Short mmCIF file of C-alpha atoms in Angstrom, two decimals:
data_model
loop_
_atom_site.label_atom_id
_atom_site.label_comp_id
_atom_site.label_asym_id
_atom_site.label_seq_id
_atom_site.Cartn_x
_atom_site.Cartn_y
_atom_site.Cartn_z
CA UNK U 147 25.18 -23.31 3.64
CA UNK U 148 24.04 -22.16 6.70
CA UNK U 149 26.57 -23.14 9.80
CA UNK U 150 24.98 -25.94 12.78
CA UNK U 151 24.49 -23.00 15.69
CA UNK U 152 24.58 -25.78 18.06
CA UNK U 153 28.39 -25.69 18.00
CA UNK U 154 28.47 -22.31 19.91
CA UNK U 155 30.07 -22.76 22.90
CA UNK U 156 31.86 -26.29 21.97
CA UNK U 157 35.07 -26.85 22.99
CA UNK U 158 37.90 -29.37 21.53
CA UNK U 159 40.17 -31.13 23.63
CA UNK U 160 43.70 -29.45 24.35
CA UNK U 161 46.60 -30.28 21.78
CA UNK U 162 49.58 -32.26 22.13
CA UNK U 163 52.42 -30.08 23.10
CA UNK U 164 54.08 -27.61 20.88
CA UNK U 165 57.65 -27.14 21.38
CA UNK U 166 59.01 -23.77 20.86
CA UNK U 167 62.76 -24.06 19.68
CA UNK U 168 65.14 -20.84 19.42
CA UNK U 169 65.55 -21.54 15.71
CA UNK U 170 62.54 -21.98 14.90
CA UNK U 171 61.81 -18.56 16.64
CA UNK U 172 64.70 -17.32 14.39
CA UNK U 173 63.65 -18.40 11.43
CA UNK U 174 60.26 -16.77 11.82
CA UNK U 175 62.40 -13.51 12.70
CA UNK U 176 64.34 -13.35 10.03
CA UNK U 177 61.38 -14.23 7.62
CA UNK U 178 59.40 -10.87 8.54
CA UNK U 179 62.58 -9.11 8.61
CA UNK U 180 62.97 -7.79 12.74
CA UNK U 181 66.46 -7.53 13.61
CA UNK U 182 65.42 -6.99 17.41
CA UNK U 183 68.06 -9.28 19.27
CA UNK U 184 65.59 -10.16 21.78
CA UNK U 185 64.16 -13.18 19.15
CA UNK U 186 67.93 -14.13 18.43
CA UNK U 187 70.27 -13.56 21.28
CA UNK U 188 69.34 -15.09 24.77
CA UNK U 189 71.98 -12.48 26.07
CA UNK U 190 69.44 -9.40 24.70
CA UNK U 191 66.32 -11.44 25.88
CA UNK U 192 67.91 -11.57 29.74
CA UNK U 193 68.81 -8.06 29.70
CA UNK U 194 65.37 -7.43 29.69
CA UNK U 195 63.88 -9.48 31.86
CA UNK U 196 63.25 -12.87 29.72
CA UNK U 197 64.44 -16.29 30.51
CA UNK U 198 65.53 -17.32 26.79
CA UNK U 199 64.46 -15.52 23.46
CA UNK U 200 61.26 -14.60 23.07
CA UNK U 201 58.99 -14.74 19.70
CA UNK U 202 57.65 -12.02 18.09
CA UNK U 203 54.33 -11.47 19.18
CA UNK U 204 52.01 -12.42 16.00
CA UNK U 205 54.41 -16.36 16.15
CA UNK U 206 51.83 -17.85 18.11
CA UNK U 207 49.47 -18.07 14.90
CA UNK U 208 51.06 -20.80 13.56
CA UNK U 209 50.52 -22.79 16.81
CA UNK U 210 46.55 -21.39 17.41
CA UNK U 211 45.34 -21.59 14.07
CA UNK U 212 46.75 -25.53 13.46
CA UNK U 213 44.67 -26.34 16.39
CA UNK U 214 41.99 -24.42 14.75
CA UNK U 215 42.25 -26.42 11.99
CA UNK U 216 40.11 -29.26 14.17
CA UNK U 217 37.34 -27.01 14.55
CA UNK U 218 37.42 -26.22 10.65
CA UNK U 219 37.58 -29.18 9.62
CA UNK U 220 35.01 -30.75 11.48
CA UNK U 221 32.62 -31.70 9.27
CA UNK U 222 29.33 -31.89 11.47
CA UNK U 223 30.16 -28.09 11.20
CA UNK U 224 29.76 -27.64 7.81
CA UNK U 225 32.29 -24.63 7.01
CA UNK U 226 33.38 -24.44 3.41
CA UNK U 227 36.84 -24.20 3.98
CA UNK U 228 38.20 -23.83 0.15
CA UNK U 229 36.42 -20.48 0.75
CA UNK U 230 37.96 -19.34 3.64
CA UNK U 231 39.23 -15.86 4.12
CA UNK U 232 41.05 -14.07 7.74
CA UNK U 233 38.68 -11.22 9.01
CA UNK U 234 39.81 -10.86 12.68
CA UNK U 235 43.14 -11.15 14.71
CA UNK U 236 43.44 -10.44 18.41
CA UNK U 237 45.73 -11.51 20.98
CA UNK U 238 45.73 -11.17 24.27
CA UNK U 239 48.88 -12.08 26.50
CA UNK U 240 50.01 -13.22 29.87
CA UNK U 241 53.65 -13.06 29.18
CA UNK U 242 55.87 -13.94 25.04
CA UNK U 243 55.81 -17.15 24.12
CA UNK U 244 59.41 -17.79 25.04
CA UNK U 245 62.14 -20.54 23.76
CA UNK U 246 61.63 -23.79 25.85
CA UNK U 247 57.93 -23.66 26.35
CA UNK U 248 55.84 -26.59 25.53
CA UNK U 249 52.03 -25.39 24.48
CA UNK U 250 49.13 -26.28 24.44
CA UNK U 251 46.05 -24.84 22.74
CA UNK U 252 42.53 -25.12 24.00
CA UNK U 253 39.97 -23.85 20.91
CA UNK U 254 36.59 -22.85 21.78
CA UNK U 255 34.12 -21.98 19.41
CA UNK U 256 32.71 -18.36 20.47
CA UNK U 257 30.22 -17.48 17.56
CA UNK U 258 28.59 -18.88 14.32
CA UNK U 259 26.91 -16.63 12.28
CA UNK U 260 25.55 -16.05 8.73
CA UNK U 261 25.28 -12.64 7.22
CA UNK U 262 24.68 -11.95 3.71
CA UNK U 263 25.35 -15.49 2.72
CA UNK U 264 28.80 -15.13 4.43
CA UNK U 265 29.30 -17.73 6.92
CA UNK U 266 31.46 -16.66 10.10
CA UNK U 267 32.63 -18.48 13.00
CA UNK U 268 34.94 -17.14 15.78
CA UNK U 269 37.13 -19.41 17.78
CA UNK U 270 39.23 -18.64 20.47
CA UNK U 271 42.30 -20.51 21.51
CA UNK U 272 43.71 -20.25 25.31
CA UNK U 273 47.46 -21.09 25.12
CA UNK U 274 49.03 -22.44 28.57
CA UNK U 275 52.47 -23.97 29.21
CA UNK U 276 53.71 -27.09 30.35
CA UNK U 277 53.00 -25.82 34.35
CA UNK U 278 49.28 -24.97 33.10
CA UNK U 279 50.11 -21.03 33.39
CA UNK U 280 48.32 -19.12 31.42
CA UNK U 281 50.56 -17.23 28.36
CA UNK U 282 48.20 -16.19 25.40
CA UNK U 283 44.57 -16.04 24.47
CA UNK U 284 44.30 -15.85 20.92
CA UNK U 285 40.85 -14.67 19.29
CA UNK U 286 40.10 -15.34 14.93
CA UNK U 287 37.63 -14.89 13.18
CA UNK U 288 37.01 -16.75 9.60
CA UNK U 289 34.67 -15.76 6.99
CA UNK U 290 33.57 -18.61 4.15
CA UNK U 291 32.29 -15.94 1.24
CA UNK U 292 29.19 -16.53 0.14
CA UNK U 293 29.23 -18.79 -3.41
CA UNK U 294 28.96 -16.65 -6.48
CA UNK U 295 25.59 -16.89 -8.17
CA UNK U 296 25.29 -18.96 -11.52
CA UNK A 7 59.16 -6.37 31.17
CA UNK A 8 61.83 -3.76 29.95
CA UNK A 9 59.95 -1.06 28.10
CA UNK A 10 62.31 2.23 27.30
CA UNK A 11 59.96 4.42 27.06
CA UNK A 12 58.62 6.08 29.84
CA UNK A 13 54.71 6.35 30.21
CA UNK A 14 55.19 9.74 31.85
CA UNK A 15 57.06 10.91 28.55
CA UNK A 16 54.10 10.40 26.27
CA UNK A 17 50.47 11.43 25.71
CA UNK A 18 47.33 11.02 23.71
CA UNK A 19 48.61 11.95 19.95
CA UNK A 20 52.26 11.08 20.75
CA UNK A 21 53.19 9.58 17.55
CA UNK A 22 55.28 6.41 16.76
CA UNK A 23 58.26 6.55 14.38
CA UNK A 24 56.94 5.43 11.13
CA UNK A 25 58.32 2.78 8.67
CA UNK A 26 57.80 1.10 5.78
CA UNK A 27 57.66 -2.63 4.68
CA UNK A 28 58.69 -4.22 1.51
CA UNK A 29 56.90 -7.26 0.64
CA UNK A 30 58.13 -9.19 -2.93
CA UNK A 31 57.32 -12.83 -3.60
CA UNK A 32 60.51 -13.85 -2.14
CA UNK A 33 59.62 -12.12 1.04
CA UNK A 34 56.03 -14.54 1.00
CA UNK A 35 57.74 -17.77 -0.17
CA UNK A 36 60.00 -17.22 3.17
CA UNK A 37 57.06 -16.41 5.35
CA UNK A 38 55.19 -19.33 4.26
CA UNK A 39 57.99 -21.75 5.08
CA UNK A 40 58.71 -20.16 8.14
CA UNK A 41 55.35 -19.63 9.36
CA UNK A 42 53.86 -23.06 8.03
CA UNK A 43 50.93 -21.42 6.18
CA UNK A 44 51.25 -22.31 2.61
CA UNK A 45 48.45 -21.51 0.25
CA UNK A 46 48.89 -21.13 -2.83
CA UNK A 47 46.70 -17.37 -3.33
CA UNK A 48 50.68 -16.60 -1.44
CA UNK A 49 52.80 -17.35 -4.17
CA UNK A 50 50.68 -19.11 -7.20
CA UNK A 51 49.61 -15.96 -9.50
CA UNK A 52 47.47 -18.41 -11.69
CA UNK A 53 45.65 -20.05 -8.41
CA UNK A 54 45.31 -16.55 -7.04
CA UNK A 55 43.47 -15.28 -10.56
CA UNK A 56 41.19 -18.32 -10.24
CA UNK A 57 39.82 -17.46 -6.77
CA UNK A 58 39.49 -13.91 -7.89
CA UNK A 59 42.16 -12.10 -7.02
CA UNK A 60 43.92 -9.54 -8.89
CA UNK A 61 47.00 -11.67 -8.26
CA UNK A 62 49.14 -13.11 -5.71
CA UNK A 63 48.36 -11.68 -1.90
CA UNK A 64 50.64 -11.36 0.87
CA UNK A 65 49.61 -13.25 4.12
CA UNK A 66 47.13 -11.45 6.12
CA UNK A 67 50.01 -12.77 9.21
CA UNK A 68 52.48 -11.48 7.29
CA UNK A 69 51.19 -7.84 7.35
CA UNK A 70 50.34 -7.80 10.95
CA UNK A 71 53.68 -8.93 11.58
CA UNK A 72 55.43 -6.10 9.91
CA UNK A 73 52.61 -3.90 11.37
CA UNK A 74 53.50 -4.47 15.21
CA UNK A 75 56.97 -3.85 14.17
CA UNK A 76 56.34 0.20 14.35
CA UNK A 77 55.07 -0.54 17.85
CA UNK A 78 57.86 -3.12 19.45
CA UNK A 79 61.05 -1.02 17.75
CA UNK A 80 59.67 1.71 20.17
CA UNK A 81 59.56 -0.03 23.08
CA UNK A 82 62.44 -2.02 22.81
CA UNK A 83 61.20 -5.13 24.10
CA UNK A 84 58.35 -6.70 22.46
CA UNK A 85 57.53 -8.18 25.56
CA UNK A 86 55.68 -5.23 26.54
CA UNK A 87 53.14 -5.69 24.37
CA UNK A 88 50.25 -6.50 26.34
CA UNK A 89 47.47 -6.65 23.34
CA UNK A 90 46.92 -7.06 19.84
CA UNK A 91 44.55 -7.06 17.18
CA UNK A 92 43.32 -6.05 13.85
CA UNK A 93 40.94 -6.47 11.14
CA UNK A 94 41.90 -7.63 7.50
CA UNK A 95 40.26 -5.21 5.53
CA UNK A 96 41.92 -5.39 2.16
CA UNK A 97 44.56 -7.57 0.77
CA UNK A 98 48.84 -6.37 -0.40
CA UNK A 99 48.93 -7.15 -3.56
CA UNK A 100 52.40 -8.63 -4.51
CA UNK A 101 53.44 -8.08 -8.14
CA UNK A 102 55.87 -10.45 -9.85
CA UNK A 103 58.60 -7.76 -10.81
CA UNK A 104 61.18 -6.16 -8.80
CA UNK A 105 59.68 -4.19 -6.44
CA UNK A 106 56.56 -5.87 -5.15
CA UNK A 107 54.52 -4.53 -2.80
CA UNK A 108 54.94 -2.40 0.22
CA UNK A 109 53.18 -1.82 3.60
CA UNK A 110 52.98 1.67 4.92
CA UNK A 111 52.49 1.77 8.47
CA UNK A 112 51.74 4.67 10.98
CA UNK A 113 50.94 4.86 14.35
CA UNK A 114 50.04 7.21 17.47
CA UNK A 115 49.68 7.01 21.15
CA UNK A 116 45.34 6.79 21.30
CA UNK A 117 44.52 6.36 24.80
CA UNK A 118 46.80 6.62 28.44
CA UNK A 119 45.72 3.67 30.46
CA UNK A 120 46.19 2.05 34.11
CA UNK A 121 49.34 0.45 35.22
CA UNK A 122 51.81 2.51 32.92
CA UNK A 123 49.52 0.73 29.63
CA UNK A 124 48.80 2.98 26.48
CA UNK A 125 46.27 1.86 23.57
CA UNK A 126 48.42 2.66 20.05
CA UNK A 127 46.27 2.70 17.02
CA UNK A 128 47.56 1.66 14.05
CA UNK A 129 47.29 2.29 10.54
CA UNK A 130 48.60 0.20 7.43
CA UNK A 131 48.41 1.32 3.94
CA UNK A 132 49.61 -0.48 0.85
CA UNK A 133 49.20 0.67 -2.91
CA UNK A 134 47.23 3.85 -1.29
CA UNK A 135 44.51 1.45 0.31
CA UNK A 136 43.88 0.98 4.22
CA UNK A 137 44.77 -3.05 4.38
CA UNK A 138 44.41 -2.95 8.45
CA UNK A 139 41.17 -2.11 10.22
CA UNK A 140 41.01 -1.36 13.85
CA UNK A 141 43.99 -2.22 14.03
CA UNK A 142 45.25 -1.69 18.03
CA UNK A 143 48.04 -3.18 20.30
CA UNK A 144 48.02 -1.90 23.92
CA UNK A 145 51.91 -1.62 25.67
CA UNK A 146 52.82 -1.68 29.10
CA UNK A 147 55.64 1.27 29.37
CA UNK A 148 58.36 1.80 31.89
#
């Protein structure tokens, strides 16, 4: 099903605040396995320059791609999500995401396209604080395969 | 910032210590729960055979993850890393026995920029294919 190019260029309101919480930075840590004391120890994390720990730098997914998850799911769009594979990643950052902040995401949609039956939509998320500074820019692009033919 | 490597130490071809990354279903069950994403084509080898997959897949987040890894144990502080991205090109299959899977990852200094920054390329291999396409982080050194 071809994707409504109309919503090029639509963006969705920012989301409530996310909070980021040391543990929760640890947890992520520990689940891909990085030892580097910077995510764990705020002692590390000051020693080079950091106010608190910092997250490793791929954490902010979770965070960009839930408020993605409007855009999907909005069904004037028409995406088939069930069929929904990752083709890009990029980020792009101001500073880590760093215990204590409280972000927001703006998501933008940059591109809707269909090629070989494959629909593909790229949405961008801007990530800024609780002050409104600027700390990540996070780029994905999704990919709904084409249906198998009967 | 508190890179420890020194921009005037390194040049175009300088490469990155290596490493590998072991990847089992345990390893995905923890990454979903940690990272929130939980579909099933991450840990349900029946669900992953009905989509079409040869069997359960790690999380294209996942392998990025480990994949910056070569990049920020260099530097030291994973602050320093400026930029990020890659393509998913093919998925790590995760078999259910004791080993799994594993993610092979190499990379090299590809390009001195301004302001101390270098553009590392990356590559990641897993069961001898490439799973990470353009695949490029760029690091502000001391």
């Amino acid at each position: 099903m071809a994707l409504d190019q109309s919503f090029v260029g639509r963006s969705y309101p920012p989301t409530d605040p996310y909070e980021v919480g040391r543990e929760k930075i640890r947890e992520f840590a520990v689940a891909v396995g990085d030892a580097n004391p910077v995510y764990t120890d705020p002692e590390a994390a000051k020693a080079h320059g950091h106010a608190d720990v910092i997250a490793p730098p791929t954490f902010v997914f979770a965070i960009t791609f839930k408020a993605a998850g409007q855009v999907v799911a909005d069904p004037q769009l028409g995406l088939d999500y069930s069929r929904v594979v990752h083709g890009d990643q990029k980020f792009a950052y101001s500073r880590p995401v760093r215990a204590g902040d409280r972000l927001s995401v703006t998501s933008t949609i940059e591109a809707v396209k269909s090629l070989a039956g494959n629909d593909i939509i790229d949405i961008r998320g801007e990530v800024h604080d609780e002050t409104g500074e600027h700390v990540v820019t996070a780029w994905t692009k999704l990919v709904s395969r084409a249906p198998e033919e009967a | 910032m508190a890179a420890q490597i020194k921009y005037a130490d390194v040049e175009v071809g300088t490469e990155l210590p290596a490493a590998s990354f072991p990847v089992t279903r345990a390893t995905l069950v923890q990454y979903a729960g940690a990272s929130g994403d939980f579909n099933p084509i991450h840990w349900n080898e029946k669900f992953a055979k009905e989509v079409g997959l040869p069997d359960v897949i790690a999380h294209g987040m996942f392998t990025m993850a480990e994949a910056i890894r070569v990049v920020t144990d260099w530097v030291g502080d994973p602050g320093a890393v400026v930029e990020y991205g890659v393509r998913f090109t093919k998925p790590v299959v995760v078999p259910n026995d004791d080993r799994g899977g594993l993610i092979e990852v190499t990379a090299k200094v590809a390009a001195k920029l301004d302001d101390n920054r270098v553009r590392v390329d990356l590559t990641a291999m897993s069961a001898g294919q490439k799973v990470l396409g353009m695949s490029r982080a760029v690091v502000a050194l001391a």
